Short mmCIF file of C-alpha atoms in Angstrom, two decimals:
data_model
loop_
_atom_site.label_atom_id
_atom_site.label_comp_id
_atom_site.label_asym_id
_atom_site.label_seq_id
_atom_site.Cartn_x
_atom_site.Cartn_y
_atom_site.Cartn_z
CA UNK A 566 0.00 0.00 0.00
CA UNK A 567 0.80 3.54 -1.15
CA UNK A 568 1.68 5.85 1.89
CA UNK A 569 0.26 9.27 1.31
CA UNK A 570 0.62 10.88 4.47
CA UNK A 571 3.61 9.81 7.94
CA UNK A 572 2.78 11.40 11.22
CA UNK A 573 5.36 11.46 13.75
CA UNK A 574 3.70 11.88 16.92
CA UNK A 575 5.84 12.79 19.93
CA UNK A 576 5.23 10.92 22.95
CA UNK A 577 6.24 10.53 26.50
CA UNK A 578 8.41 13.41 27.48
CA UNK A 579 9.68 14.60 23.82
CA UNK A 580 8.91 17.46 22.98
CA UNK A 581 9.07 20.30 20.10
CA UNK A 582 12.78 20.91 21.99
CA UNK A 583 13.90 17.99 21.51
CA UNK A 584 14.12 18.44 17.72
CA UNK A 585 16.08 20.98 17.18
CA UNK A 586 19.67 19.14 16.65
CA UNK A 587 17.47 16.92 14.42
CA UNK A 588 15.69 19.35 12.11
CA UNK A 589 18.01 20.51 10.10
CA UNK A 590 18.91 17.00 9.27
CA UNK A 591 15.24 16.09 9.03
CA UNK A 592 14.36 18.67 6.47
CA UNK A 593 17.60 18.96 4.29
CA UNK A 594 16.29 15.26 3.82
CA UNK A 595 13.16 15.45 2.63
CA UNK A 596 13.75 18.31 0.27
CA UNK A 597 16.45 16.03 -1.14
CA UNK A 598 14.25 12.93 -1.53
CA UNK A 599 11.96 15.14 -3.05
CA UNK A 600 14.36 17.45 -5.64
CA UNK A 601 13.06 21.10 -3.59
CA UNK A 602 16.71 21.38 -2.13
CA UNK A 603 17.32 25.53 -3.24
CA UNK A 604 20.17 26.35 -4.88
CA UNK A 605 21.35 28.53 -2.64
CA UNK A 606 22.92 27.66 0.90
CA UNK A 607 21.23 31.03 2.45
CA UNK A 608 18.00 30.07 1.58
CA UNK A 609 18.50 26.86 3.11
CA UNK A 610 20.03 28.35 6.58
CA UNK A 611 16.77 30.32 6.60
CA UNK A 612 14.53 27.87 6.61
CA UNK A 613 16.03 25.96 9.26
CA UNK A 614 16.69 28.98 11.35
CA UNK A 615 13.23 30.22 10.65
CA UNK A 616 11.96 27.19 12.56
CA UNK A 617 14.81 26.44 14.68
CA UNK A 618 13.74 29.45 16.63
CA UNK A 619 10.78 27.97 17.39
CA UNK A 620 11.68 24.72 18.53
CA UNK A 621 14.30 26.26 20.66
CA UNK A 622 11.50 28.07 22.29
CA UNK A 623 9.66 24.47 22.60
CA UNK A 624 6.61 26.21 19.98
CA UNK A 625 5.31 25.08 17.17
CA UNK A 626 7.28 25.58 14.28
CA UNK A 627 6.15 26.80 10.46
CA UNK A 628 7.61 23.41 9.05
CA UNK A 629 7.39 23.45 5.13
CA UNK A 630 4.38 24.35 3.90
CA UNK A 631 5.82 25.90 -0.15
CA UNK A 632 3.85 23.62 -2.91
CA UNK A 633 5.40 20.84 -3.93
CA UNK A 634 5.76 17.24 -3.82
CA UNK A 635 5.20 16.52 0.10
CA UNK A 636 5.12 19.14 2.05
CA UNK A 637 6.14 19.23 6.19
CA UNK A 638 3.36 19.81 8.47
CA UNK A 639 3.42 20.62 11.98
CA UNK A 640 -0.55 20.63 13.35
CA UNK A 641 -2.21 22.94 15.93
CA UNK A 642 -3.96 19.97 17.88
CA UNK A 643 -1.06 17.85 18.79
CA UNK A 644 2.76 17.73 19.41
CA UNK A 645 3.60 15.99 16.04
CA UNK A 646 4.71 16.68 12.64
CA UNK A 647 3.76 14.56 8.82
CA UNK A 648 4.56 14.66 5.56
CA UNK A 649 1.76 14.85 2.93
CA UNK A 650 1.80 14.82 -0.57
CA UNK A 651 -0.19 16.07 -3.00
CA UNK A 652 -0.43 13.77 -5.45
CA UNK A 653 -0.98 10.41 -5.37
CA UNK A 654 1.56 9.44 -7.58
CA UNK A 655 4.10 10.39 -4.27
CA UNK A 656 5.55 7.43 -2.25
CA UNK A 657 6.44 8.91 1.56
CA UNK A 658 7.76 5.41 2.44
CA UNK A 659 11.36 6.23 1.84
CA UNK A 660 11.75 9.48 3.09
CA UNK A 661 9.64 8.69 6.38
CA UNK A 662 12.41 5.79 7.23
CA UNK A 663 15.04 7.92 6.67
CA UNK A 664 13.41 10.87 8.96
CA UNK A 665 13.02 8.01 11.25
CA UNK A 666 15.90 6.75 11.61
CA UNK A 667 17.13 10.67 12.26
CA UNK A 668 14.64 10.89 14.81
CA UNK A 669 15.67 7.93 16.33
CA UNK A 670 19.32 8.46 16.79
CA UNK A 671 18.54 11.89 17.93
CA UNK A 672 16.85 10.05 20.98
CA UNK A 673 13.66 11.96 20.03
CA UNK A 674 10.27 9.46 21.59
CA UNK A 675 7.71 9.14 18.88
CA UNK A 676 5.11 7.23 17.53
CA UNK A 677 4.28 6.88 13.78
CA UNK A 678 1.25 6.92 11.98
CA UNK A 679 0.39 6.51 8.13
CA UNK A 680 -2.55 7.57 5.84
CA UNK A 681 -4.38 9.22 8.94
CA UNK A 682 -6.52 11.74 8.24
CA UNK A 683 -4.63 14.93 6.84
CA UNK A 684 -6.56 17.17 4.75
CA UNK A 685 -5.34 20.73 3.83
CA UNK A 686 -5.53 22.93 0.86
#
């Protein structure tokens, strides 16, 4: 089966903090897997800095949310984060074990969760 959406769902005491050594490894993958990575370094360094700041303030960060091929989520309604693509021609199965495997040597605690319910426009 197709995966169309991965939630990584925090649990016991991780939280939003806890992923900040992780992120930048966490999203420099994805927009690999998914050819987004920009051209330029700076742009790069501002998108993890833009949500770094966040995390490092244990909020919820803007994830990556540009159109595209998947894009990074973080909901309002729980401490978790998923990929979702748009089409349904996308496969998340490959960058999800890679993002957790990163999560996993980063020590962060979470669950994960495929195809739930993730609607957005």
């Amino acid at each position: 089966m197709k995966v169309f959406s991965t939630h990584f769902v925090l649990k016991g005491g991780s939280d939003y903090i806890d992923l900040v050594p992780v992120f930048p490894d966490i999203l420099r993958t994805l927009l690999q897997d998914i050819g987004q990575m920009p051209e330029e370094e700076e742009i790069m360094n501002m998108l993890i800095d833009l949500n770094i700041s966040d995390l490092e303030r244990n909020r919820k960060p803007e994830g990556y949310n540009r159109k595209g091929k998947i894009r990074l989520v973080f909901p309002m309604d729980r401490k978790e984060f998923y990929f979702k693509t748009y089409g349904k021609n996308n496969d998340l199965a490959k960058v999800s074990d890679k993002v957790a495997a990163i999560l996993k040597d980063g020590g962060v605690n979470f669950d994960i969760l495929q195809n739930d319910d993730a609607d957005f426009d």
